[in-house]
Amino acid sequence: SKAPENTETATFGLGCFWGPDAAVGAIDGVIRTRVGYAGGTKPDPSYEVIGDHTEVVQVEYDPDQLWFEDLLEWAFSEHQPSRQPTKRQYQNIVFTETDDQYEQLQAFLDESEFDRERLETRFEELNEFYVAEDYHQKFQLRGKRWITDVFDEANYDAEAVRESPAAAKLNAHAAGYDVDVPFLQQPYDRQSR
Ligand code: MHO
């Protein structure tokens, strides 16, 4: 079957973006991933001149397979909500892009046991996502030349690799993720929500 055409995006700051890029790629229903910068005001940030932005991973997912709330569950398994790095580059941020995502976030926080007073995670509306340099995309996979060479031979350019659903899964696998990671063992019971 083909990659679904109706996808939604969700964006998270969870420290150095290489790790969450690979981790989220392993999740069933995650179609594409890309890393970038968001959450600040500096126009056209780069890795060297990041300004007040934060390293983020942008997830493109199939809303028929995965809910934003599932990604929230994942994001909260990936960081310490009671801590916040002082460096903005590595801060933990949950961005919302639609009213629906905002409502799912409120429901998630209400249902969770977090003491809102002690929650240091930033919650913001995404205004702009700046895609990061090619050498930061699918970073774990880039270390496996024997795999990336095959993409090159098939005439994939850097953008095509970044946007490839297969590359997202291979990147996760290259980072050591498999179907056996605990987060993925949790059954998704949509009906009970
Ligand atoms: N400089 C750190 C973090 C990189 S991440 C893209 C490292 O080399 O691991 O900020």
Short mmCIF file of C-alpha atoms and ligand atoms in Angstrom, two decimals:
data_model
loop_
_atom_site.label_atom_id
_atom_site.label_comp_id
_atom_site.label_asym_id
_atom_site.label_seq_id
_atom_site.Cartn_x
_atom_site.Cartn_y
_atom_site.Cartn_z
CA SER A 1 0.00 0.00 0.00
CA LYS A 2 1.05 3.59 -0.49
CA ALA A 3 1.93 6.13 2.18
CA PRO A 4 -1.27 7.85 3.35
CA GLU A 5 -2.01 11.17 1.70
CA ASN A 6 -3.82 12.78 4.60
CA THR A 7 -1.18 13.33 7.23
CA GLU A 8 -0.88 15.76 10.12
CA THR A 9 2.24 17.18 11.67
CA ALA A 10 3.26 17.55 15.30
CA THR A 11 6.39 19.26 16.57
CA PHE A 12 8.36 18.66 19.76
CA GLY A 13 11.48 20.04 21.42
CA LEU A 14 13.07 17.16 23.35
CA GLY A 15 16.76 17.99 23.63
CA CYS A 16 19.32 17.31 20.89
CA PHE A 17 17.10 16.50 17.91
CA TRP A 18 19.05 13.49 16.62
CA GLY A 19 17.69 11.16 19.32
CA PRO A 20 13.96 11.95 19.14
CA ASP A 21 14.15 11.99 15.31
CA ALA A 22 15.18 8.33 15.39
CA ALA A 23 12.93 7.32 18.29
CA VAL A 24 9.72 8.69 16.89
CA GLY A 25 10.41 7.17 13.47
CA ALA A 26 9.96 3.71 15.01
CA ILE A 27 6.33 4.34 15.95
CA ASP A 28 3.68 2.73 13.78
CA GLY A 29 1.70 5.46 12.03
CA VAL A 30 4.64 7.87 11.90
CA ILE A 31 5.18 8.40 8.18
CA ARG A 32 7.91 11.06 7.93
CA THR A 33 10.21 12.93 10.28
CA ARG A 34 12.38 16.01 9.91
CA VAL A 35 14.44 18.03 12.35
CA GLY A 36 14.61 21.80 12.60
CA TYR A 37 14.40 24.90 14.74
CA ALA A 38 11.35 26.53 16.30
CA GLY A 39 10.09 28.37 19.34
CA GLY A 40 12.13 31.55 18.96
CA THR A 41 11.99 34.84 17.13
CA LYS A 42 15.25 34.95 15.15
CA PRO A 43 14.56 34.83 11.39
CA ASP A 44 16.23 31.98 9.44
CA PRO A 45 18.10 30.26 12.27
CA SER A 46 20.85 27.71 11.59
CA TYR A 47 22.70 25.24 13.80
CA GLU A 48 25.59 27.68 14.18
CA VAL A 49 23.39 30.76 14.61
CA ILE A 50 20.35 29.33 16.36
CA GLY A 51 19.41 32.51 18.24
CA ASP A 52 16.56 31.95 20.69
CA HIS A 53 15.25 28.85 18.88
CA THR A 54 15.14 25.25 20.07
CA GLU A 55 16.10 22.01 18.32
CA VAL A 56 12.86 20.25 17.40
CA VAL A 57 11.62 17.16 15.61
CA GLN A 58 8.64 17.45 13.32
CA VAL A 59 6.57 14.29 12.96
CA GLU A 60 4.26 13.64 10.05
CA TYR A 61 1.71 11.01 11.07
CA ASP A 62 -1.36 9.24 9.81
CA PRO A 63 -4.28 10.45 11.96
CA ASP A 64 -6.17 7.23 11.17
CA GLN A 65 -3.42 5.20 12.86
CA LEU A 66 -2.13 7.50 15.53
CA TRP A 67 -3.59 10.30 17.61
CA PHE A 68 -1.77 13.41 18.75
CA GLU A 69 -2.44 12.11 22.27
CA ASP A 70 -0.37 9.02 21.46
CA LEU A 71 2.50 11.28 20.43
CA LEU A 72 2.07 13.25 23.67
CA GLU A 73 2.41 9.99 25.58
CA TRP A 74 5.60 9.32 23.66
CA ALA A 75 6.95 12.88 24.17
CA PHE A 76 6.39 12.65 27.92
CA SER A 77 8.24 9.33 27.98
CA GLU A 78 11.19 11.11 26.31
CA HIS A 79 11.76 13.93 28.80
CA GLN A 80 11.64 14.96 32.45
CA PRO A 81 8.65 17.33 32.70
CA SER A 82 9.80 18.67 36.07
CA ARG A 83 13.17 19.78 34.63
CA GLN A 84 14.04 22.29 31.97
CA PRO A 85 17.54 22.82 30.55
CA THR A 86 18.63 26.45 30.90
CA LYS A 87 19.93 26.45 27.32
CA ARG A 88 16.98 27.25 25.04
CA GLN A 89 18.57 25.10 22.30
CA TYR A 90 17.70 21.95 24.27
CA GLN A 91 14.48 22.87 26.02
CA ASN A 92 11.44 20.62 26.21
CA ILE A 93 8.53 22.08 24.26
CA VAL A 94 5.21 20.67 23.14
CA PHE A 95 3.93 22.67 20.19
CA THR A 96 0.33 22.63 19.03
CA GLU A 97 -0.57 23.40 15.45
CA THR A 98 -4.37 23.15 15.49
CA ASP A 99 -7.28 23.70 17.91
CA ASP A 100 -7.78 19.94 17.91
CA GLN A 101 -4.18 19.35 19.06
CA TYR A 102 -4.60 22.04 21.72
CA GLU A 103 -7.70 20.28 23.04
CA GLN A 104 -5.98 16.89 23.03
CA LEU A 105 -3.10 18.45 24.98
CA GLN A 106 -5.46 19.86 27.62
CA ALA A 107 -7.22 16.49 27.91
CA PHE A 108 -3.89 14.70 28.20
CA LEU A 109 -2.68 17.03 30.95
CA ASP A 110 -6.00 16.79 32.81
CA GLU A 111 -5.91 12.99 32.72
CA SER A 112 -2.25 12.80 33.71
CA GLU A 113 -0.95 12.87 37.24
CA PHE A 114 1.32 15.84 36.60
CA ASP A 115 1.17 18.63 39.12
CA ARG A 116 0.70 21.54 36.70
CA GLU A 117 2.51 23.88 39.07
CA ARG A 118 5.65 21.76 38.82
CA LEU A 119 5.49 21.23 35.08
CA GLU A 120 8.48 22.94 33.45
CA THR A 121 7.73 21.76 29.90
CA ARG A 122 6.90 24.68 27.59
CA PHE A 123 3.56 24.61 25.73
CA GLU A 124 3.38 26.85 22.70
CA GLU A 125 1.57 27.34 19.47
CA LEU A 126 3.88 26.62 16.54
CA ASN A 127 4.31 29.71 14.44
CA GLU A 128 7.25 28.77 12.26
CA PHE A 129 9.30 25.62 11.71
CA TYR A 130 12.72 26.09 10.08
CA VAL A 131 14.06 22.89 8.60
CA ALA A 132 17.62 22.07 9.77
CA GLU A 133 20.71 21.44 7.65
CA ASP A 134 20.86 18.19 5.66
CA TYR A 135 23.65 16.77 7.83
CA HIS A 136 21.32 16.77 10.86
CA GLN A 137 18.50 14.89 9.12
CA LYS A 138 18.26 11.13 9.83
CA PHE A 139 21.53 11.47 11.67
CA GLN A 140 21.84 7.83 12.78
CA LEU A 141 21.18 6.58 9.26
CA ARG A 142 23.85 8.92 7.87
CA GLY A 143 26.43 6.91 9.77
CA LYS A 144 25.52 3.83 7.73
CA ARG A 145 27.08 4.58 4.37
CA TRP A 146 26.25 1.11 3.03
CA ILE A 147 22.57 2.06 3.33
CA THR A 148 22.74 5.72 2.28
CA ASP A 149 24.83 4.75 -0.78
CA VAL A 150 21.80 2.82 -2.03
CA PHE A 151 19.63 5.94 -1.72
CA ASP A 152 22.31 7.87 -3.64
CA GLU A 153 22.39 5.22 -6.36
CA ALA A 154 18.61 5.49 -6.65
CA ASN A 155 19.09 9.24 -7.25
CA TYR A 156 17.61 10.39 -3.95
CA ASP A 157 18.88 13.85 -3.09
CA ALA A 158 19.18 15.04 0.52
CA GLU A 159 15.61 16.31 0.61
CA ALA A 160 14.25 13.05 -0.79
CA VAL A 161 16.07 11.05 1.91
CA ARG A 162 14.77 13.41 4.60
CA GLU A 163 11.20 13.01 3.34
CA SER A 164 11.38 9.27 2.72
CA PRO A 165 9.08 7.11 4.90
CA ALA A 166 11.54 4.21 4.46
CA ALA A 167 14.45 6.36 5.65
CA ALA A 168 12.50 7.29 8.81
CA LYS A 169 12.11 3.59 9.70
CA LEU A 170 15.71 2.78 8.76
CA ASN A 171 16.93 5.71 10.87
CA ALA A 172 15.04 4.30 13.87
CA HIS A 173 16.48 0.87 13.23
CA ALA A 174 20.00 2.27 12.84
CA ALA A 175 19.58 3.88 16.28
CA GLY A 176 18.67 0.50 17.76
CA TYR A 177 14.90 0.77 17.82
CA ASP A 178 12.88 -2.28 17.01
CA VAL A 179 9.34 -3.38 17.63
CA ASP A 180 10.48 -4.48 21.07
CA VAL A 181 10.83 -1.01 22.60
CA PRO A 182 8.51 -0.67 25.62
CA PHE A 183 6.54 2.29 24.31
CA LEU A 184 5.50 0.33 21.26
CA GLN A 185 4.35 -2.64 23.31
CA GLN A 186 1.54 -0.62 24.81
CA PRO A 187 -1.71 -1.63 23.16
CA TYR A 188 -3.64 1.19 21.59
CA ASP A 189 -7.22 0.93 22.73
CA ARG A 190 -8.93 3.81 20.97
CA GLN A 191 -12.43 2.81 22.01
CA SER A 192 -11.76 3.32 25.69
CA ARG A 193 -10.66 6.94 25.33
N1 MHO B 1 26.95 18.66 20.32
C1 MHO B 1 26.20 17.59 20.90
C2 MHO B 1 24.73 17.67 20.55
C3 MHO B 1 24.42 17.72 19.11
S1 MHO B 1 22.80 18.03 18.91
C4 MHO B 1 22.53 18.16 17.28
C5 MHO B 1 26.74 16.28 20.41
O1 MHO B 1 27.63 16.28 19.59
O2 MHO B 1 26.27 15.24 20.86
O3 MHO B 1 22.62 19.39 19.43
#
